[in-house]
């Protein structure tokens, strides 16, 4: 590299009548050294792939420089103009470009390493009644671990004693510390701030949340975006085509246009040197790597390139209601009917149910100190409710679909409608065939839902709420948060079908968290799972929002679009570069005085890959325009 | 006369390039042997991958040993997009890559720039 410096001087000063001492002989010696030392590896690689019927960038560099070098020797012998410096400079520039590029590429891929480094190195584990420090790898499920202020939590688990505020920002991206007490879950690798507590390890090694996230991000970073298929195909035929074009260039200039061998050769060499398939190959993976890495830091896990690309065309966002728009913690607000009779009856019926509304009823019953009478002969009425025998009578509880088979007095009907319009879900409790009372349950929307929906609407997206809940309740919630349309009374099994129907008008993103959302998450073009959701929902989603904040939907969309646009930009430049650069190098614009010397072509080639990688790395700093307020 | 000669040589060269790179050529394929319940294959990385096509048995833990002899930075990483593997291949060092063979199918691997490809068949 240093050797090419005197030649640079020579090139600059040549027009002023200054020559290197020794002239051509010095150049020959310097170039020969450069070729032998630096260009050797290019040759070795080019030849190895040639024997396998492959070609690569090295093929181009090797052929380009060798042509310039050997022609110059021939020209020197026959006393014609030489261009040793071309061979020397091209080699130098390409090598230089590679050094920068590799640094940038490492830069792009280190997001995952950073995540892995977050792990605690050791933990204070209670063994035989004594606290001893053991390395992270020896922590087992069931171990009791003590965490002091300022220490990192080693693995995932549940607090058994004590409490503390925990900074979970490294995993969830949420900057505010979270207050945790006995019984609360803690996440491995998060930072304990002020309290000391003991916790029981539940997940270790590759099962911990951080390990799962790292695995996810790693897969995403190396996944293929569909847009890449084009470059996959191009890369295989690119180099041979360039070689053919270069020979044609030489033939056209030398045979048809009657240029001198030297000039024709310069054009041919420029073509070989400027073509850069690597920029095409690097355009997508590097941007994908940086984009998914950055969103992971924000608590948004994008699973692969396909999702990223699909997000771009989404026109409708469909939300599940419970747990997604609302907090998912329903509470009993009103009991209509005989207070002493309704609640105990409801509690008996719901005692074995896993329905979220049942939990609300049971919690209320427990709060009132009611002892639950046993029920027998349970019968689930699919999508409607349950019936059972309590104290020798047939009792039932369920939603308004039950009303078809049961009687209810008008007074109760009116009250039910009133409660529903106030966004409360009404559960009907009855004996024999008569409805005797109502329980109103409310699941309030999350504080951030309204802002999140508004942000999406500002993007011009249609918002839809899909819920199994009653139309009036759903409508009331939708009005509170500003959702456009509501599809209510949907049976769990039909959610996916409704998504399919919406897909007929455009690409659909579905946001959900429950087991019953899994099919819809899979069917949707983009499935967005809330991080608090069930494992199966997270498995089915293409994007996982770790923070559980609905506003992240907007951020995820913004980030995906930004990344995808960067991929397109990269590809555009890489293509333009090759498509425009080659004709210029071939001398197609010679008539208007636009030509490229091999040196410039070499420089341009080196910087094309570099610029693509740099543009990807800059994605880390790019401003993400979201319509939601920033939480750092 | 010389020009005619050059023209012919040039065209022949083009023909040769087209045949050499685009023509159908046999791809080096290797099927793994199972020894001690592990199937292992050595992949030589030099101007491409040899073998380029690897056949593995489903359900048997597999290890691919990549050794890069090629000095080019083009081949300094190997990527298995379906398995989330992106491994650096320091020159001259044997890198063992564990492959999850629980799912049958055809999988691609590639170099870091997606220029060189290899194929993994699990059946």
XYZ file of C-alpha atoms in Angstrom, chain A residues 14-582:
569
model
C 3.147 13.601 -14.477
C 1.312 16.285 -16.433
C 3.693 18.850 -14.970
C 6.672 17.119 -16.521
C 7.854 15.502 -13.289
C 8.725 11.840 -13.408
C 9.659 9.266 -10.838
C 13.361 8.716 -10.718
C 14.043 5.709 -12.836
C 10.753 6.174 -14.657
C 9.186 3.022 -15.931
C 11.693 0.713 -14.280
C 10.850 1.983 -10.815
C 7.170 1.574 -11.548
C 7.725 -1.966 -12.769
C 9.560 -2.944 -9.610
C 7.051 -1.301 -7.272
C 4.054 -2.757 -9.076
C 5.608 -6.204 -9.203
C 6.065 -6.133 -5.445
C 2.486 -4.981 -4.940
C 1.150 -7.598 -7.283
C 3.159 -10.367 -5.667
C 2.325 -9.438 -2.090
C -1.190 -8.017 -2.201
C -2.753 -9.439 -5.307
C -1.551 -12.984 -4.649
C -4.525 -13.888 -2.441
C -6.930 -12.610 -5.109
C -5.366 -14.942 -7.605
C -5.409 -17.887 -5.273
C -9.089 -17.390 -4.500
C -10.034 -16.677 -8.089
C -8.352 -19.831 -9.315
C -9.844 -22.002 -6.581
C -13.349 -20.909 -7.469
C -12.650 -21.127 -11.197
C -11.931 -24.832 -10.877
C -15.339 -25.203 -9.215
C -17.096 -23.365 -12.032
C -17.639 -20.394 -9.764
C -16.533 -16.846 -9.964
C -16.436 -14.002 -7.482
C -15.207 -10.513 -6.912
C -11.676 -11.801 -6.669
C -11.976 -13.174 -10.188
C -12.669 -9.665 -11.416
C -9.896 -8.035 -9.422
C -7.393 -10.700 -10.431
C -8.195 -10.511 -14.122
C -8.369 -6.716 -14.161
C -5.048 -6.143 -12.462
C -3.247 -8.915 -14.278
C -4.349 -7.602 -17.636
C -3.063 -4.137 -16.797
C 0.172 -5.502 -15.393
C 1.113 -7.863 -18.178
C 0.101 -5.479 -20.901
C 2.305 -2.812 -19.326
C 5.298 -5.153 -19.368
C 4.626 -5.841 -23.011
C 4.220 -2.110 -23.679
C 7.465 -1.338 -21.891
C 9.356 -3.804 -24.038
C 7.827 -2.350 -27.195
C 8.290 1.211 -25.867
C 4.663 2.235 -25.663
C 2.667 3.973 -22.901
C 2.435 1.858 -19.751
C -0.177 1.800 -17.028
C 1.414 -0.028 -14.155
C -0.189 2.398 -11.756
C -3.644 1.047 -12.666
C -2.764 -2.419 -11.473
C -1.168 -1.049 -8.324
C -3.964 1.342 -7.441
C -6.803 -1.037 -8.082
C -5.212 -3.587 -5.781
C -4.565 -0.965 -3.136
C -8.054 0.492 -3.252
C -9.756 -2.854 -3.140
C -7.694 -3.938 -0.160
C -8.360 -0.663 1.590
C -12.062 -0.979 0.927
C -12.056 -4.488 2.363
C -10.458 -3.381 5.596
C -13.104 -0.710 6.172
C -15.875 -2.936 5.035
C -14.936 -5.716 7.395
C -14.848 -3.312 10.292
C -18.298 -2.063 9.363
C -19.657 -5.556 8.950
C -18.439 -6.516 12.389
C -20.041 -3.356 13.645
C -23.322 -4.356 12.093
C -23.366 -7.807 13.614
C -22.310 -7.041 17.165
C -25.790 -6.302 18.515
C -26.248 -9.937 19.446
C -22.886 -10.166 21.163
C -23.836 -7.172 23.243
C -27.000 -8.938 24.331
C -25.084 -12.045 25.316
C -22.613 -9.981 27.304
C -25.456 -8.679 29.436
C -25.554 -11.961 31.298
C -24.412 -12.123 34.880
C -21.219 -14.119 35.266
C -21.984 -15.698 38.635
C -24.689 -15.989 41.267
C -24.916 -16.396 45.057
C -26.701 -19.706 45.414
C -27.962 -21.276 48.627
C -26.317 -24.700 48.859
C -26.494 -26.754 52.073
C -27.783 -23.738 53.962
C -24.897 -21.543 52.898
C -24.663 -18.884 50.226
C -21.861 -19.623 47.815
C -20.836 -17.964 44.564
C -21.122 -20.270 41.605
C -20.568 -19.590 37.900
C -23.699 -18.983 35.842
C -23.405 -22.322 34.070
C -23.777 -24.216 37.367
C -27.034 -22.598 38.410
C -29.797 -25.207 38.278
C -33.580 -25.001 38.206
C -34.915 -24.813 41.768
C -31.827 -23.118 43.213
C -32.435 -20.310 45.670
C -30.392 -17.290 44.690
C -29.715 -14.107 46.620
C -29.462 -10.808 44.793
C -27.969 -7.767 46.496
C -28.450 -4.137 45.431
C -26.583 -3.348 42.221
C -26.213 -7.002 41.270
C -27.456 -8.596 38.119
C -30.107 -11.254 38.353
C -28.571 -14.455 37.053
C -31.505 -16.389 35.605
C -35.287 -16.238 35.280
C -37.270 -17.048 38.404
C -39.760 -16.027 41.070
C -39.029 -13.912 44.136
C -39.440 -15.897 47.343
C -38.426 -13.275 49.903
C -37.857 -9.525 49.879
C -38.605 -6.901 47.290
C -36.811 -4.410 45.093
C -37.038 -2.119 42.120
C -35.573 -3.815 39.076
C -34.216 -2.181 35.958
C -35.374 -4.387 33.105
C -34.449 -2.008 30.313
C -31.829 -4.338 28.822
C -34.471 -6.944 28.078
C -37.711 -5.037 27.685
C -36.426 -1.629 26.627
C -38.637 -0.123 29.334
C -36.601 2.557 31.054
C -38.546 2.842 34.327
C -37.514 0.391 37.070
C -40.249 -2.064 37.995
C -41.190 -2.665 41.630
C -41.223 -6.411 42.413
C -42.301 -8.328 45.508
C -42.422 -11.941 46.645
C -44.277 -14.015 44.053
C -43.330 -11.727 41.156
C -41.270 -12.986 38.260
C -37.790 -11.694 37.634
C -35.904 -11.881 34.357
C -32.313 -13.039 34.125
C -29.677 -10.403 33.215
C -31.782 -7.520 34.521
C -30.323 -5.215 37.146
C -31.428 -5.110 40.763
C -31.343 -1.550 42.042
C -32.129 -0.970 45.715
C -33.365 -4.012 47.632
C -32.033 -7.436 48.542
C -34.149 -10.453 47.771
C -34.079 -14.199 47.294
C -35.521 -15.882 44.261
C -36.012 -19.389 43.013
C -34.516 -20.203 39.629
C -37.114 -21.414 37.149
C -35.364 -21.226 33.819
C -31.647 -21.567 33.229
C -29.272 -21.815 30.312
C -30.894 -21.648 26.915
C -34.411 -21.487 28.399
C -34.042 -18.022 29.892
C -35.830 -15.119 28.313
C -32.576 -13.451 27.303
C -31.306 -16.614 25.629
C -34.587 -16.938 23.785
C -34.378 -13.339 22.641
C -30.775 -13.773 21.523
C -31.755 -16.875 19.583
C -34.648 -15.044 17.958
C -32.577 -12.035 16.998
C -29.809 -14.222 15.670
C -32.226 -16.074 13.441
C -33.815 -12.842 12.263
C -30.488 -11.275 11.433
C -29.515 -14.129 9.180
C -32.881 -14.699 7.599
C -33.604 -13.918 3.992
C -35.945 -11.187 2.870
C -37.911 -12.130 -0.251
C -36.519 -9.060 -2.005
C -33.168 -10.780 -1.826
C -34.160 -13.540 -4.223
C -33.352 -11.244 -7.092
C -29.801 -10.687 -5.944
C -29.399 -14.398 -5.263
C -30.073 -15.065 -8.887
C -28.008 -12.178 -10.145
C -24.953 -13.046 -8.076
C -24.486 -16.406 -9.765
C -24.312 -15.064 -13.281
C -22.985 -11.601 -12.580
C -19.257 -12.112 -12.829
C -19.208 -14.190 -16.031
C -21.515 -11.662 -17.670
C -19.181 -8.847 -16.697
C -16.248 -10.753 -18.154
C -18.153 -11.220 -21.393
C -19.074 -7.520 -21.504
C -15.467 -6.617 -20.943
C -14.260 -8.793 -23.819
C -16.970 -7.308 -26.009
C -15.828 -3.834 -24.973
C -12.327 -4.627 -26.053
C -13.475 -6.110 -29.333
C -15.754 -3.184 -30.145
C -13.096 -0.592 -29.409
C -10.223 -2.430 -31.028
C -11.835 -4.179 -33.985
C -14.797 -2.005 -34.880
C -13.714 1.489 -33.804
C -10.040 1.056 -34.498
C -8.737 2.292 -31.132
C -5.227 1.379 -30.058
C -4.685 -1.822 -28.082
C -3.816 0.227 -25.007
C -6.978 2.333 -25.052
C -9.235 -0.614 -25.807
C -7.606 -2.494 -22.971
C -8.085 0.379 -20.544
C -11.805 0.347 -21.216
C -11.990 -3.405 -20.853
C -10.070 -3.329 -17.567
C -12.283 -0.534 -16.220
C -15.376 -2.631 -16.881
C -13.952 -5.588 -15.024
C -12.863 -3.478 -12.124
C -15.906 -1.315 -11.584
C -18.420 -4.162 -11.501
C -19.106 -4.982 -7.903
C -21.406 -7.859 -7.131
C -20.572 -7.601 -3.441
C -22.543 -4.419 -2.967
C -25.603 -6.266 -4.216
C -24.936 -9.180 -1.942
C -24.376 -7.016 1.108
C -27.317 -4.681 0.589
C -29.977 -6.788 2.268
C -28.200 -8.790 4.981
C -26.392 -5.856 6.535
C -29.479 -3.664 6.750
C -31.497 -6.568 8.121
C -28.870 -7.193 10.735
C -28.738 -3.634 11.947
C -32.499 -3.111 11.767
C -33.475 -6.209 13.718
C -30.666 -5.595 16.198
C -31.801 -2.086 16.874
C -35.441 -2.987 17.281
C -34.441 -5.768 19.684
C -32.868 -3.114 21.858
C -36.177 -1.245 21.801
C -37.968 -4.376 22.999
C -39.384 -5.201 19.597
C -38.388 -8.576 18.250
C -38.805 -8.916 14.517
C -38.450 -12.557 13.655
C -37.321 -12.482 10.046
C -36.890 -10.602 6.830
C -40.162 -11.824 5.425
C -42.088 -10.142 8.218
C -40.131 -6.967 7.712
C -41.063 -6.905 4.079
C -44.715 -7.774 4.679
C -45.117 -4.918 7.166
C -44.531 -2.516 4.347
C -47.808 -3.306 2.627
C -50.025 -3.576 5.680
C -53.209 -1.548 5.302
C -55.269 -2.870 8.193
C -54.333 -3.547 11.792
C -56.614 -5.926 13.632
C -56.559 -6.031 17.426
C -57.694 -8.634 19.832
C -59.518 -6.892 22.693
C -58.783 -8.650 25.967
C -55.198 -8.321 27.081
C -54.214 -6.405 23.978
C -56.251 -3.220 23.986
C -57.469 -3.752 27.522
C -55.419 -4.656 30.550
C -56.689 -8.214 30.546
C -57.584 -8.014 34.229
C -61.355 -7.901 34.292
C -63.061 -6.808 37.524
C -66.600 -7.201 38.707
C -68.224 -3.774 38.910
C -71.948 -4.384 39.329
C -74.133 -7.191 40.554
C -77.771 -6.903 39.594
C -80.396 -9.034 41.352
C -80.405 -10.697 44.745
C -76.905 -9.922 46.004
C -76.803 -12.824 48.458
C -77.813 -15.312 45.807
C -76.184 -14.241 42.530
C -72.524 -14.125 43.479
C -72.338 -17.443 45.381
C -74.165 -19.167 42.561
C -71.874 -17.649 39.936
C -68.803 -18.578 41.967
C -69.905 -22.223 42.215
C -70.442 -22.378 38.483
C -67.170 -20.737 37.591
C -65.024 -22.494 40.189
C -63.355 -24.766 37.653
C -63.350 -22.428 34.672
C -60.223 -20.910 33.214
C -62.075 -18.130 31.460
C -60.724 -14.672 32.351
C -64.209 -13.529 33.320
C -64.473 -16.468 35.702
C -61.333 -15.282 37.438
C -62.987 -11.915 37.985
C -66.081 -13.509 39.501
C -64.018 -15.737 41.772
C -61.832 -12.863 42.866
C -64.919 -10.891 43.793
C -66.401 -13.847 45.667
C -63.184 -14.328 47.570
C -63.089 -10.646 48.396
C -66.601 -10.885 49.853
C -65.655 -13.914 51.884
C -68.094 -16.279 50.182
C -67.582 -19.999 50.576
C -68.062 -21.670 47.241
C -70.678 -24.432 47.264
C -69.708 -27.452 45.181
C -71.387 -27.928 41.829
C -71.828 -31.146 39.881
C -72.647 -32.328 36.366
C -70.703 -29.589 34.619
C -71.692 -28.982 31.057
C -69.857 -26.521 28.875
C -72.075 -24.798 26.353
C -69.626 -24.001 23.562
C -69.170 -20.271 23.146
C -72.040 -19.515 25.488
C -71.257 -20.506 29.052
C -71.594 -23.379 31.512
C -74.411 -25.207 33.253
C -74.217 -27.377 36.370
C -76.208 -28.679 39.284
C -75.857 -26.533 42.405
C -77.788 -27.436 45.563
C -79.961 -29.781 43.535
C -81.024 -27.122 41.036
C -79.889 -26.643 37.434
C -78.000 -23.405 37.334
C -76.288 -21.678 34.420
C -74.014 -18.750 33.717
C -72.942 -17.291 30.407
C -73.253 -14.582 27.801
C -76.212 -13.229 25.826
C -76.207 -16.151 23.425
C -77.791 -18.115 26.287
C -80.809 -15.829 26.191
C -82.118 -17.654 23.173
C -83.023 -20.615 25.376
C -83.825 -18.831 28.620
C -86.288 -16.279 29.879
C -85.498 -12.919 31.356
C -87.676 -10.100 32.639
C -87.613 -6.844 30.678
C -86.269 -4.883 33.587
C -83.079 -6.940 33.589
C -82.811 -6.625 29.814
C -82.798 -2.838 30.045
C -80.179 -2.865 32.794
C -78.007 -5.203 30.737
C -78.096 -2.865 27.748
C -77.239 0.086 29.951
C -74.242 -1.733 31.429
C -73.012 -2.853 28.032
C -73.070 0.626 26.579
C -70.846 1.587 29.496
C -68.234 -0.889 28.144
C -69.042 -3.516 30.734
C -69.347 -7.162 29.846
C -72.538 -8.641 31.208
C -72.733 -12.215 32.452
C -76.152 -13.754 32.988
C -76.811 -15.984 35.957
C -79.875 -18.185 36.051
C -81.706 -21.050 37.695
C -83.723 -23.587 35.713
C -84.764 -21.580 32.683
C -85.053 -18.184 34.283
C -82.318 -15.540 34.359
C -82.243 -14.233 37.922
C -79.396 -11.761 37.857
C -76.541 -10.039 36.080
C -72.912 -9.575 36.842
C -71.185 -6.692 35.097
C -67.493 -7.091 34.535
C -65.219 -4.411 33.233
C -61.823 -4.741 31.637
C -60.492 -1.215 31.302
C -58.389 -0.247 28.279
C -54.660 0.200 28.837
C -53.654 3.792 29.390
C -51.592 3.777 26.228
C -54.106 2.165 23.893
C -55.733 5.381 22.775
C -52.442 6.999 21.830
C -51.312 3.849 20.051
C -54.441 3.659 17.917
C -54.281 7.356 17.091
C -50.688 6.928 15.915
C -51.629 4.080 13.622
C -54.541 6.012 12.184
C -52.223 8.897 11.504
C -50.234 6.490 9.364
C -53.369 5.977 7.310
C -53.997 2.487 8.608
C -57.425 1.045 9.184
C -57.945 -0.259 12.710
C -60.275 -3.101 13.524
C -61.135 -4.770 16.821
C -61.905 -8.462 16.805
C -63.487 -9.856 19.928
C -65.647 -12.596 21.291
C -67.314 -10.029 23.461
C -70.759 -8.560 23.025
C -71.218 -5.952 20.303
C -72.269 -3.131 22.633
C -69.372 -3.651 25.024
C -66.902 -3.919 22.173
C -68.296 -0.791 20.577
C -67.998 1.140 23.840
C -64.352 0.139 24.256
C -63.668 0.891 20.589
C -65.100 4.382 21.045
C -62.962 4.953 24.109
C -59.725 4.156 22.302
C -60.753 5.374 18.856
C -60.867 2.166 16.832
C -62.568 2.426 13.426
C -64.607 -0.727 13.249
C -65.582 -3.593 15.475
C -66.246 -7.219 14.721
C -67.894 -8.585 17.859
C -69.384 -11.884 19.011
C -66.635 -13.843 17.282
C -66.133 -17.415 18.458
C -62.480 -18.161 19.265
C -62.226 -20.594 16.390
C -63.484 -18.024 13.886
C -60.908 -15.317 14.533
C -58.617 -16.584 11.802
C -61.480 -16.654 9.301
C -62.297 -13.028 9.977
C -58.655 -12.124 9.417
C -58.785 -14.006 6.121
C -61.843 -12.033 5.103
C -60.109 -8.743 5.868
C -57.128 -9.913 3.836
C -59.202 -9.751 0.699
C -58.970 -5.980 0.767
C -55.303 -5.698 1.675
C -52.507 -6.928 3.895
C -53.468 -7.392 7.521
C -51.475 -7.204 10.724
C -53.005 -8.940 13.725
C -52.130 -7.985 17.275
C -52.988 -10.488 19.985
C -51.811 -12.334 23.048
C -53.955 -15.349 23.896
C -53.859 -19.003 22.941
C -57.018 -18.392 20.940
C -55.183 -15.722 18.952
C -52.509 -18.105 17.680
C -54.348 -19.145 14.491
C -55.129 -15.517 13.638
C -51.495 -14.535 14.307
C -50.378 -17.203 11.880
C -52.923 -16.407 9.183
C -52.303 -12.649 9.238
C -49.614 -11.245 6.949
C -47.923 -9.877 10.035
C -48.661 -11.419 13.420
C -47.753 -9.182 16.319
C -47.725 -10.940 19.695
C -47.737 -9.137 23.013
C -44.769 -10.185 25.129
C -46.983 -10.859 28.137
C -48.902 -13.330 26.029
C -48.825 -17.069 26.094
C -45.831 -18.899 24.689
C -47.890 -20.227 21.821
C -48.935 -16.718 20.790
C -45.318 -15.559 20.879
C -44.356 -18.591 18.829
C -46.992 -17.777 16.197
C -46.269 -14.063 15.886
C -43.788 -12.589 13.443
C -43.134 -9.645 15.724
C -43.038 -9.835 19.510
C -43.524 -6.736 21.642
C -41.551 -7.506 24.796
C -42.691 -4.401 26.629
C -46.318 -5.249 26.192
C -47.028 -1.659 25.248
C -49.463 -1.202 22.406
C -47.596 1.892 21.280
C -44.821 -0.424 20.201
C -47.025 -1.539 17.329
C -46.450 1.847 15.791
C -42.761 1.747 16.635
C -42.447 -1.726 15.154
C -44.097 -0.555 11.955
C -41.876 2.493 11.797
C -38.718 0.471 12.393
C -39.637 -2.225 9.879
C -40.433 0.317 7.236
C -37.254 2.198 7.882
C -35.205 -0.980 7.592
C -36.995 -2.120 4.491
C -36.595 1.256 2.850
C -32.923 1.122 3.672
C -32.700 -2.272 2.002
C -34.389 -0.865 -1.067
C -32.109 2.154 -1.062
C -29.059 -0.083 -0.761
C -30.230 -2.308 -3.573
C -31.087 0.677 -5.704
C -27.616 2.132 -5.318
C -25.923 -1.188 -5.821
C -27.871 -1.721 -9.024
C -27.545 1.800 -10.338
C -23.920 1.587 -9.629
C -23.407 -1.512 -11.689
C -25.919 -0.685 -14.390
C -24.623 2.847 -14.926
C -21.006 2.261 -14.008
C -20.396 -0.478 -16.532
